[in-house]
Amino acid sequence: MQSSSSKVICEYYDPSALFPLVSKHLSEKLPLRNLHWKSPTRPLRSIDSLHVEFVPSPEQIGDGTQTPSGSANDVPTSQRPSEPATSVGKERRHQIPGLRQTPYLKLYLLRCDEGDTYKSTSRKQLRDWLKSHTPPSQSSSKPNSQENHDAFEWLILHVVLPDTAAAAQPRFSGSSSSTGNSTPPLERSSSGTRWPGRGSSTIFEKIRSDFNSSSKSAPDRVAQIRLKRDDVPPPNVPPSAASGPPISESPQEQLNAWNDLISKLKTLILLSFDQRVSQYEEDIREKDSQRSLPGWNFCTFFVLKEGLARGFESVGLVEDALVGYDELSIGLDTIVREQAEGASEGHGGSFLEHTEDLKDLLKATSEEDHPSKPINDTKKNYRELILSNNISIFDFRCYIFSRQMTLLLRLGNAQSARTQLAGIQSGPLTTKRRASFDGGANLSTFDLTSGDNHEDFVSLAELCQRSLSFLTMIARILREDMRICAESRSEPVSDAVLDNVIASWCYRLAQQVLDETAVPAVSDQGSKFAASPKKMPSSPRGSELNLPARSSSLASRRTSVADFPYNQPPPSGQVVFDRGKFNPYPPSPLAPNAPGARSGLQELAAHRAELYLIERKIVERLAGLRKWTVGWSMFDSKQSKTDSTLSDVNLDEDSEPQSESEDVEKHEDSNDSDYSSEGLSSSGLSKASSSLDDFRSAYEVLSDAAVRHYLISGRTRSAERLMGDLAVLKFDMGDYAAAATFFGRVGTVYAEQKWNQVETAMLRMHAQCLKELHRKDEYIRVLLQLLAKSAARAKSKIDLRVRLPSAAADESENPRDLYRWLDDDSINTDGVLNELVTFSDELPYDIPTPMLDYFADVVVEPFIRHFDDRDGFMFRLRFRHLLDDDLVIDQARVRLVSTSPGQNREIWVESNEPCTVKQGVTKVWLKSNVTTFGAYVVERIVLKARKISFQLEPFLKPDATTPLGLSSSTAPILTAKKSKVLCYPRNESFNTKVSLCTFIHIDKIRSVQIECESGWNDIEKLEIQVRSASAGLRLHTGEATLQKGDARMEVPKKLRPGALELKGLARDSRVKIQIPYDLESTMSEIQVRLDITYQTASGSFHYLSQSTIPIDLPLDVNVQDLFKASALFSRFSIRTPNQKPLRLLDVTLSGTDEFAVRSPPGRISPLVVFPKQPASVLYKITKRKSAKSNKKTSEPLALKVVYQCLDDQVTDTLESSFMAALRESPIEHLARLLLPVLVERVLQRVATGDADHIALKGTVPVGSYDDLKWADITENLPEPTKGDVVSWLQKWHEGNSELPLPLATAPAEDSSQTSRNIVITVAVPKIQVVQTASLKILGHEEQTGCIQPVIPVGEMLMAELSVIHTRKWGDKSSLVKESKAIESEDDPLDCMYEIDANPDIWLIGGQRRAHFSAQEDELKAFPVMLMPLRPGHLLLPTVEVRYAPARKRPQSQSSAWTAGAALDAKSSAREKEKEAQGEEGEVTCETDYQSVSETVLVVPSVKSTTIGLEKSRLNGIEAHLIGSEGSEVDTGV
């Protein structure tokens, strides 16, 4: 049987022994590259490389043609052993095409050195050769189909030897014959001319003219190669017979000549291939159309169609060949199914009932191994058997699968396919064998590790996948054939032997596929688990794979499925826990679409892993016959023996585990005596079944290989399942370190998949391993997981009883029997809990674990209770213990966290002594010595037993959120409500109050005051830690002062910053501490946090609070000053900046040594200041006569305002009324809970708009019980107390819906009335000059009895402007400095007056603006003329007087300026000096215009008036102005 050559054959005829001379150069050009074949019925196919095998012509060997002397030893020829050396004309073709391998091209190597030789001898030889080798396409007769099946083309290669006449000729006659660097063309130019009558044609032209076809579509079949002297051995060099100098070709010309030869080889081979394919396709269509006719034979059709597939394979179109075999496989399935159904009995051919060769397998023993592969297409002459219908279904399917395997291995570029191909091409060349060249003549040039020889994982993965399906199908066929073979034998064959034979054959087939598809990218990943269990194999990196993309001859290539990320192992075998969880698989750095994730690698690894599992299953079946179990199979057998109950692992046992030898002896004693190794034809299976150790070793190796492949493929779940088998195997073998590593990896996997029974058994074995290895931390954690499983089972039973109360209450059934069907994962953990707690003492740290895994119904009762004799509170913790063993709880703790925004206070409430917890519900009282007020939530619950800390966080953030970050579930909200605890102090306990200091001086640092009440405590030592809870607030605790109280205050250096210490605070005493503060930025309120620790005879206690203090002043004060010559009038306006009214109790302005203050007559009674109605107070300030006017700085005045805020009044009213009622009620002890809530919620109502109504009416609207939402508070009280509180509050609200505000008549001196004092410093302004001006009308003094002068319109009035100034309201020395016009305090001052009036009312005559100079208290008078232009009460024009330096007045000024003209030389020098020092300074000047409110009555100027009288409708007389006549007025203008 001939195997596929995987190449095309080129037959050469070499009568002159030229092939050894050209073979070296020819081998360098092969294989043929980049061939493109287009068939009319198929898409374009691209052939990357085509191997060509050159074989000598059979007739040359038959004729005994010998090579010339000296050439036979260099490049010998070979002969096909299977083909007779007969003439081609006498050769008999087979009637079925496809059974022979015939050449695609026939090559004639011609040596013709001279033109005469060509005419006499060579031409005739060529014609004779062509006559016997004319291809069908060139024959004159119609070719038959058989000839087209073996169609071929021919080519004449003219080899020119050096030093011959042909070497002196150019290729074409038109080319230059010089020996220079001329480049003769490979083809003759069509424009060249030949002289008639002259024989100038070259030998090459004569051959082309004689043998090339004249058709334009015919290919060129003549080529020429010129050899160099170095290419020809000296014995073969002919004597020099050249008629001229030889033509020397350049390297480029030689390359062009060889490229021309290669191009013609490719063209002619594709032409013959196209003819063969066309004929095959035509015959196949014809045979397929006859399928329904009687006598149609599938075997004949198979051989015909396989010929086409082998043709595709020979030219490198392997995928087309694979498609052909797939179609044949489907056709065989159809024929077998039709014959089995009886639809067409005998149609399609007959097959043997069984395979005769299978009898040899029955004779095999365990010592006889079959080295041959079970699938091999060269084992038999399958094609002859198929053609003769002498083949079984088993052999038929094996042959088809072997051909498919060969093609897939070639597509996958597997190592075996490359080695086989290289071996065929590089065999020893002898005179009896053919010469083979395909790009390299031996293995040294066929590099198996070069960059072009990497595997295609997709094709190899497809082979493995087909092998899995083929194994399943062929095993059934093999069993049926073996049964028939066994029946035909004289000796009976047992079923066990048949099973062994089939198992061996399947095992060898799986191993064959694994060997063929082994690639470094999969086989070399990681080390075996058995050798190094601590280092798990990782996924291959892209740089390690080094697999370039493979091109395909098809237009569309197969693609791989989506890749998955590779599994990554932990850095070591040590199990790492984080918060009680173990995650051994971090995210893979190699993404599915990363460059390193090669296409098909994961599929290949996955399918290879399945093949390893098939081998492992076969080994397990053989071991099962000997009663050997391993992995979970051993666990299942033990489970069945113990009636589905796990055996206990004695963790306290110190004895050594059972030795492996004893274990082996125990298993060997239980071997089955009927076991036989007869029929095992695989040495691997024989060795695996020889002993228990060998079986375990084989099981471990196969499992290890499957795990590694699954990890590379990304199928971590499958790998973890196999790791579980390895873990149990290692545990059974006593390798606890490796077993612990595997258990640590796969334990969480079974937990996530809810395999409770498997997980429980694994936890027990894992715990035993860790105990043997003395790994305490992991041992305790595994025991915790085991106990958690037991607790979960107990919790499920409790839940079921709750859901099915009626069934549980049925007396006819036992409750244990009722739930027994759920007890499939029963766990016995007696003593494990005690072992856990005892063993935890050896650890140096605590181990936290989730509480809900071991306890249920964990509830913190939200109702606090107070102690009867000391501060603090307590509440009860209730939980259900699920485990069977008792547990001693050393300490129970609950952490409370404040729910108030901005307050991160926390309180630990804990038990004082250990308690023993039994199975069932347990209640524990937790106590705290902390006094605080506010709502808290249970943030953490801790039960500590030795070093085991059971923890629960009932209020956690939800994991699932919406895209906007909102919670998608209301469960956390409900949990928060259930975990809420309202903490409040007892009325008699320690208390503090933080507020802003009631006395504020505007120019001094402000302070906060802390008022402490000891209550019923006799405090020995009190440590106050004051902290700022606002950014930018600095509290100066080092400057704190004790304002009230008998205690002693200290600020020791040993205390922390911000700490104060008080000693000797007796019972029912109060102290008040004042602490200054400052701010870095402006803010409306500050927050102060107190952390107080105080010592009493009962122990140490803590007080926690955080207060928000508004620091904005509730009032604003504005001042307006009016200067007179002898006094200063200041008006103070007091308003409220917010929307709340303010009550003024007293306003006082205090004088100084320099200034005397006169208050308004009478005393200011309590006055309410509303937002839109400010209060105004006017004070007269005069300068004392004894005061020194040259004093640089004067002491400011002090404005003291005593006031009450509305909030303070409301708070005082509520506290007095509510506390008076509480003292007479049974719920007085809840005053510290109810009073703050009442005040806070009533003040909220005041802030919403009722402030004005409260101030006007003098009453506070309290509201009803429902208005204040007392239900939010009362729900946190226990039921007996809750009812009393609700009834009392409702009754109190009914009688106190409104409370009257107390009206204060004077500032309160006692502490019962909350009043605040603020002192504002008022500086008296400095005015350097105060001008007093008056405008007096002259000539109208005789108008007595008139309040104002009466003047007609247009009458000119004479007036006098009087101006006098004083300098006592300022510093006279500064005036000299500011003014450059005066040099001493007594010098006159340059001033200017300006009269301003509306031009439509007054006409002013004289100077409206004039400069003058006057001494202090010097009266200056200026005449002014005024004319009224409009009748009515007219105000006199305004006058403004201001300072005007002399240097600015013009030269043509009034003669009033007399002082400047008399300056002597000294004064002039001083003036120049002042001018040199700088510009004129600013002199402040105020004008007191005394005539600002004086008016004149201007009447119209009339001579006569006509008035009309008439009777009105009301029987009265009405007068009407009819007209008037004006008089002429002499204005004097």
Coordinates of C-alpha atoms in Angstrom, one line a residue, residues 1104-1493:
L1104 CA -20.2 62.1 75.7
S1105 CA -21.9 65.0 74.0
Q1106 CA -21.7 67.3 71.0
S1107 CA -23.3 70.7 71.0
T1108 CA -24.1 73.1 68.2
I1109 CA -23.8 76.7 69.3
P1110 CA -25.1 79.6 67.1
I1111 CA -22.5 82.5 67.3
D1112 CA -24.2 85.1 65.1
L1113 CA -25.1 88.2 67.0
P1114 CA -28.9 88.6 67.1
L1115 CA -28.7 92.4 66.7
D1116 CA -27.1 95.1 64.6
V1117 CA -26.2 98.7 65.8
N1118 CA -25.8 101.7 63.5
V1119 CA -24.8 105.2 64.6
Q1120 CA -25.4 108.6 63.0
D1121 CA -23.5 111.6 64.3
L1122 CA -24.5 115.3 64.0
F1123 CA -21.9 117.9 65.0
K1124 CA -22.8 121.3 66.6
A1125 CA -20.5 123.9 67.9
S1126 CA -21.0 123.0 71.5
A1127 CA -22.3 119.4 71.3
L1128 CA -22.4 116.1 69.3
F1129 CA -25.7 114.3 68.8
S1130 CA -25.4 110.5 68.2
R1131 CA -28.4 108.4 67.1
F1132 CA -28.1 104.6 67.7
S1133 CA -30.4 102.4 65.6
I1134 CA -30.8 98.8 66.9
R1135 CA -32.3 96.2 64.5
T1136 CA -32.4 92.4 64.3
P1137 CA -30.5 90.8 61.3
N1138 CA -32.7 87.7 61.2
Q1139 CA -36.5 87.2 61.1
K1140 CA -36.9 86.8 64.9
P1141 CA -37.9 89.6 67.1
L1142 CA -35.6 90.8 69.9
R1143 CA -36.5 92.2 73.3
L1144 CA -34.4 95.2 74.5
L1145 CA -34.2 95.4 78.3
D1146 CA -31.8 98.3 78.6
V1147 CA -29.5 100.5 76.5
T1148 CA -26.7 102.6 78.1
L1149 CA -24.0 104.8 76.7
S1150 CA -21.2 105.4 79.2
G1151 CA -19.1 108.7 79.1
T1152 CA -15.4 109.1 79.6
D1153 CA -13.1 111.6 81.2
E1154 CA -13.0 113.6 78.1
F1155 CA -16.7 113.4 77.0
A1156 CA -19.9 113.7 79.0
V1157 CA -23.0 111.8 77.8
R1158 CA -26.5 112.9 78.4
S1159 CA -29.2 110.3 78.0
P1160 CA -32.7 110.9 76.8
P1161 CA -35.2 111.8 79.5
G1162 CA -36.8 108.8 81.2
R1163 CA -35.8 105.0 81.3
I1164 CA -36.1 102.7 78.3
S1165 CA -38.8 100.1 79.2
P1166 CA -38.5 96.6 77.7
L1167 CA -38.9 97.1 74.0
V1168 CA -39.6 94.5 71.3
V1169 CA -37.6 95.1 68.1
F1170 CA -39.1 93.6 65.0
P1171 CA -37.3 92.9 61.8
K1172 CA -38.9 95.9 60.1
Q1173 CA -39.2 98.1 63.1
P1174 CA -35.7 99.0 64.5
A1175 CA -35.3 100.9 67.8
S1176 CA -33.6 104.3 67.9
V1177 CA -31.9 106.0 70.9
L1178 CA -30.4 109.6 70.7
Y1179 CA -27.6 110.7 73.0
K1180 CA -26.0 114.2 73.5
I1181 CA -22.3 114.2 73.9
T1182 CA -20.4 117.2 75.1
K1183 CA -16.8 117.8 75.7
R1184 CA -15.7 118.3 79.3
K1185 CA -14.1 121.6 80.1
S1186 CA -11.3 119.9 82.0
A1187 CA -10.4 117.6 79.1
K1188 CA -7.2 118.3 77.2
S1189 CA -7.9 118.9 73.5
N1190 CA -4.4 118.0 72.4
K1191 CA -4.7 114.4 73.5
K1192 CA -3.7 112.2 70.6
T1193 CA -6.0 109.3 71.4
S1194 CA -9.3 109.5 73.3
E1195 CA -11.0 106.7 75.2
P1196 CA -14.0 105.4 73.3
L1197 CA -17.5 105.4 74.6
A1198 CA -19.2 102.1 75.6
L1199 CA -22.7 101.2 74.4
K1200 CA -24.1 98.5 76.6
V1201 CA -27.2 96.6 75.3
V1202 CA -29.1 94.2 77.5
Y1203 CA -31.5 92.0 75.5
Q1204 CA -33.3 88.7 75.4
C1205 CA -33.6 86.4 72.3
L1206 CA -36.9 84.9 71.5
D1207 CA -35.5 81.4 71.5
D1208 CA -34.2 81.9 75.0
Q1209 CA -37.5 83.1 76.2
V1210 CA -39.3 80.2 74.6
T1211 CA -36.8 77.7 76.1
D1212 CA -37.1 79.2 79.6
T1213 CA -40.9 79.1 79.3
L1214 CA -41.0 75.5 78.2
E1215 CA -38.4 74.3 80.7
S1216 CA -40.1 75.9 83.7
S1217 CA -43.6 74.7 82.7
F1218 CA -42.7 71.2 81.5
M1219 CA -40.4 70.4 84.4
A1220 CA -42.9 71.6 87.0
A1221 CA -45.4 69.2 85.5
L1222 CA -42.9 66.3 85.4
R1223 CA -41.9 66.7 89.0
E1224 CA -45.5 65.8 89.9
S1225 CA -45.7 62.8 87.5
P1226 CA -44.4 59.2 87.7
I1227 CA -42.2 59.6 84.7
E1228 CA -39.9 62.2 86.2
H1229 CA -36.9 60.0 85.5
L1230 CA -37.5 60.5 81.7
A1231 CA -37.1 64.3 81.9
R1232 CA -33.7 64.2 80.2
L1233 CA -35.3 62.4 77.3
L1234 CA -38.6 64.3 76.9
L1235 CA -37.5 67.9 77.6
P1236 CA -34.8 68.2 74.9
V1237 CA -37.2 66.8 72.3
L1238 CA -39.9 69.2 73.4
V1239 CA -37.7 72.2 73.2
E1240 CA -36.1 71.2 69.9
R1241 CA -39.4 70.6 68.1
V1242 CA -41.1 73.7 69.5
L1243 CA -38.2 75.9 68.4
Q1244 CA -38.5 74.4 64.9
R1245 CA -42.0 75.6 64.8
V1246 CA -40.9 79.0 65.9
A1247 CA -38.3 79.2 63.2
T1248 CA -40.9 78.5 60.4
G1249 CA -42.8 81.9 60.8
D1250 CA -44.5 82.1 64.2
A1251 CA -41.9 84.3 65.7
D1252 CA -43.8 87.6 65.1
H1253 CA -47.0 86.2 66.4
I1254 CA -45.3 84.9 69.6
A1255 CA -43.7 88.3 70.2
L1256 CA -47.0 90.2 69.6
K1257 CA -49.3 87.9 71.5
G1258 CA -46.8 87.0 74.3
T1259 CA -47.7 83.3 74.1
V1260 CA -45.9 80.2 72.8
P1261 CA -48.0 77.8 70.7
V1262 CA -46.9 74.3 71.9
G1263 CA -49.1 72.2 69.6
S1264 CA -50.7 68.8 70.1
Y1265 CA -49.2 65.4 70.8
D1266 CA -49.3 64.5 67.1
D1267 CA -47.9 67.8 66.0
L1268 CA -44.7 67.2 67.9
K1269 CA -44.5 63.5 66.6
W1270 CA -43.9 62.0 70.0
A1271 CA -44.4 58.5 68.5
D1272 CA -40.8 58.5 67.2
I1273 CA -39.6 58.8 70.8
T1274 CA -42.1 56.6 72.6
E1275 CA -41.5 53.6 70.3
N1276 CA -38.1 53.3 71.8
L1277 CA -39.5 52.7 75.3
P1278 CA -40.5 49.4 76.7
E1279 CA -44.2 48.6 76.6
P1280 CA -45.3 49.3 80.3
T1281 CA -43.5 52.6 80.3
K1282 CA -44.6 53.5 76.8
G1283 CA -48.3 53.6 77.7
D1284 CA -47.7 55.8 80.8
V1285 CA -45.6 58.3 78.8
V1286 CA -48.1 58.5 75.9
S1287 CA -51.1 59.1 78.2
W1288 CA -49.3 61.7 80.3
L1289 CA -48.0 63.6 77.2
Q1290 CA -51.4 63.7 75.6
K1291 CA -52.9 65.0 78.8
W1292 CA -50.2 67.7 79.2
H1293 CA -50.7 68.9 75.7
E1294 CA -54.4 69.2 76.1
G1295 CA -53.9 71.6 79.1
N1296 CA -50.9 73.4 77.7
S1297 CA -51.5 74.1 74.1
E1298 CA -50.2 77.7 74.6
L1299 CA -47.8 79.0 77.3
P1300 CA -47.5 82.7 78.2
L1301 CA -44.2 84.4 77.9
P1302 CA -43.0 86.2 81.1
L1303 CA -42.7 90.0 80.6
A1304 CA -39.5 91.4 82.0
T1305 CA -39.6 95.0 83.2
A1306 CA -36.0 95.5 84.0
P1307 CA -32.7 93.7 83.4
A1308 CA -32.7 90.5 85.5
E1309 CA -30.1 90.2 88.1
D1310 CA -30.9 86.7 89.1
S1311 CA -30.2 83.6 87.1
S1312 CA -33.8 82.6 86.5
Q1313 CA -34.2 85.1 83.6
T1314 CA -31.9 84.5 80.6
S1315 CA -30.6 87.8 79.4
R1316 CA -27.6 88.6 77.4
N1317 CA -25.3 91.6 77.5
I1318 CA -23.2 93.1 74.7
V1319 CA -20.8 96.0 75.0
I1320 CA -20.0 97.9 71.8
T1321 CA -17.2 100.5 71.9
V1322 CA -18.1 103.7 70.1
A1323 CA -15.2 106.0 69.2
V1324 CA -16.0 109.8 69.1
P1325 CA -15.2 110.9 65.5
K1326 CA -12.4 113.6 65.1
I1327 CA -13.5 116.6 63.1
Q1328 CA -10.8 119.3 62.7
V1329 CA -13.1 122.2 61.7
V1330 CA -16.9 122.6 62.5
Q1331 CA -18.4 125.5 60.5
T1332 CA -21.6 127.2 61.8
A1333 CA -23.5 129.0 59.0
S1334 CA -26.8 130.9 59.0
L1335 CA -28.7 132.9 56.3
K1336 CA -30.9 135.8 57.6
I1337 CA -33.3 137.9 55.5
L1338 CA -32.9 141.6 56.2
G1339 CA -35.6 144.2 56.2
H1340 CA -38.5 142.1 57.4
E1341 CA -38.0 142.2 61.1
E1342 CA -41.1 144.6 61.3
Q1343 CA -43.4 141.7 60.2
T1344 CA -44.5 140.8 63.7
G1345 CA -47.0 138.1 64.3
C1346 CA -45.8 136.1 61.3
I1347 CA -44.0 132.9 61.7
Q1348 CA -42.3 133.5 58.5
P1349 CA -41.7 136.5 56.2
V1350 CA -44.3 137.1 53.5
I1351 CA -42.7 138.1 50.2
P1352 CA -44.3 138.7 46.8
V1353 CA -43.0 136.9 43.8
G1354 CA -40.2 138.7 42.0
E1355 CA -39.3 141.0 44.9
M1356 CA -35.6 141.3 45.6
L1357 CA -34.6 140.4 49.2
M1358 CA -31.5 141.4 51.0
A1359 CA -30.0 138.6 53.1
E1360 CA -26.8 138.2 55.2
L1361 CA -24.7 135.0 55.4
S1362 CA -22.9 134.6 58.8
V1363 CA -20.1 132.0 59.1
I1364 CA -18.2 131.1 62.3
H1365 CA -16.0 128.0 63.0
T1366 CA -14.5 126.1 65.9
R1367 CA -11.6 123.7 66.1
K1368 CA -12.3 122.0 69.5
W1369 CA -13.7 118.7 68.1
G1370 CA -10.3 117.8 66.6
D1371 CA -6.6 117.9 67.3
K1372 CA -5.3 121.3 66.4
S1373 CA -1.8 120.0 66.0
S1374 CA -2.9 117.7 63.3
L1375 CA -4.5 120.6 61.6
V1376 CA -1.2 122.4 61.3
K1377 CA 0.3 119.2 59.9
E1378 CA -2.4 118.7 57.3
S1379 CA -2.7 122.2 56.2
K1380 CA 0.1 124.0 54.5
A1381 CA -1.5 127.4 54.7
I1382 CA -1.1 127.8 58.5
E1383 CA 1.9 127.4 60.7
S1384 CA 0.4 127.6 64.2
E1385 CA -2.8 126.7 65.9
D1386 CA -3.9 130.4 66.1
D1387 CA -3.4 131.2 62.4
P1388 CA -6.5 132.0 60.3
L1389 CA -7.9 129.2 58.2
D1390 CA -8.6 129.6 54.5
C1391 CA -12.2 128.5 53.8
M1392 CA -14.8 128.8 51.0
Y1393 CA -18.5 129.0 51.1
E1394 CA -21.0 128.0 48.4
I1395 CA -24.7 128.8 48.2
D1396 CA -26.7 126.2 46.4
A1397 CA -30.4 126.7 45.2
N1398 CA -32.7 125.5 42.6
P1399 CA -32.5 128.0 39.7
D1400 CA -36.3 127.5 39.1
I1401 CA -37.1 128.8 42.6
W1402 CA -34.4 131.3 43.6
L1403 CA -32.5 133.8 41.7
I1404 CA -29.3 134.6 43.7
G1405 CA -27.5 137.9 43.3
G1406 CA -23.9 138.5 44.5
Q1407 CA -21.2 135.9 45.0
R1408 CA -22.6 132.4 45.2
R1409 CA -19.1 131.1 45.9
A1410 CA -16.4 133.0 47.8
H1411 CA -13.1 132.4 49.6
F1412 CA -12.3 133.9 52.9
S1413 CA -9.9 133.6 55.8
A1414 CA -11.0 133.6 59.5
Q1415 CA -9.7 133.0 62.9
E1416 CA -11.3 130.5 65.3
D1417 CA -14.6 131.9 66.7
E1418 CA -14.4 134.8 64.3
L1419 CA -17.7 135.8 62.8
K1420 CA -17.7 136.5 59.1
A1421 CA -20.8 138.1 57.4
F1422 CA -21.4 138.2 53.6
P1423 CA -24.3 140.1 51.8
V1424 CA -26.5 138.1 49.5
M1425 CA -29.5 139.1 47.3
L1426 CA -32.4 136.6 46.8
M1427 CA -35.4 136.8 44.4
P1428 CA -38.2 134.2 44.7
L1429 CA -39.4 133.0 41.3
R1430 CA -42.4 130.9 42.5
P1431 CA -45.1 131.3 45.0
G1432 CA -45.4 129.1 48.0
H1433 CA -43.5 128.1 51.2
L1434 CA -40.0 128.1 50.0
L1435 CA -37.0 126.8 51.9
L1436 CA -34.0 129.1 51.9
P1437 CA -31.0 128.1 49.8
T1438 CA -28.5 125.7 51.3
V1439 CA -25.0 126.8 52.3
E1440 CA -21.9 124.6 52.5
V1441 CA -18.6 125.8 53.9
R1442 CA -15.4 123.9 53.4
Y1443 CA -11.6 124.3 53.8
A1444 CA -9.8 125.8 50.8
P1445 CA -6.0 126.3 50.8
A1446 CA -4.8 129.8 49.9
R1447 CA -2.4 128.6 47.2
K1448 CA -5.4 127.5 45.1
R1449 CA -7.2 130.8 45.1
P1450 CA -6.9 133.0 42.0
Q1451 CA -5.0 136.4 42.0
S1452 CA -8.0 138.5 41.2
Q1453 CA -9.8 137.7 44.4
S1454 CA -11.6 139.8 46.8
S1455 CA -9.7 142.2 49.1
A1456 CA -10.8 140.0 52.0
W1457 CA -7.6 138.1 51.4
T1458 CA -5.1 140.2 53.2
A1459 CA -2.9 137.8 55.1
G1460 CA -1.2 136.3 52.1
A1461 CA 0.2 139.6 50.9
A1462 CA 2.1 140.3 54.2
L1463 CA 4.2 137.2 54.2
D1464 CA 7.8 137.9 55.0
A1465 CA 10.8 136.0 53.7
K1466 CA 10.8 133.6 56.6
S1467 CA 7.2 132.6 56.0
S1468 CA 7.8 132.2 52.3
A1469 CA 10.7 129.8 53.1
R1470 CA 8.5 127.7 55.3
E1471 CA 5.9 127.6 52.6
K1472 CA 8.3 126.4 50.1
E1473 CA 9.6 123.8 52.5
K1474 CA 6.0 122.5 53.0
E1475 CA 5.5 122.4 49.3
A1476 CA 8.7 120.4 48.9
Q1477 CA 7.5 117.9 51.5
G1478 CA 4.3 117.0 49.6
E1479 CA 0.9 117.9 48.5
E1480 CA -1.8 119.5 50.7
G1481 CA -3.2 117.1 53.3
E1482 CA -6.9 116.4 53.9
V1483 CA -8.6 118.6 56.5
T1484 CA -11.9 117.3 57.8
C1485 CA -14.6 119.9 57.9
E1486 CA -18.3 119.7 58.9
T1487 CA -21.0 122.4 58.3
D1488 CA -23.7 123.1 60.8
Y1489 CA -26.3 125.1 58.7
Q1490 CA -28.7 126.6 61.2
S1491 CA -31.2 127.9 58.5
V1492 CA -31.7 124.5 57.0
S1493 CA -35.4 124.4 57.9

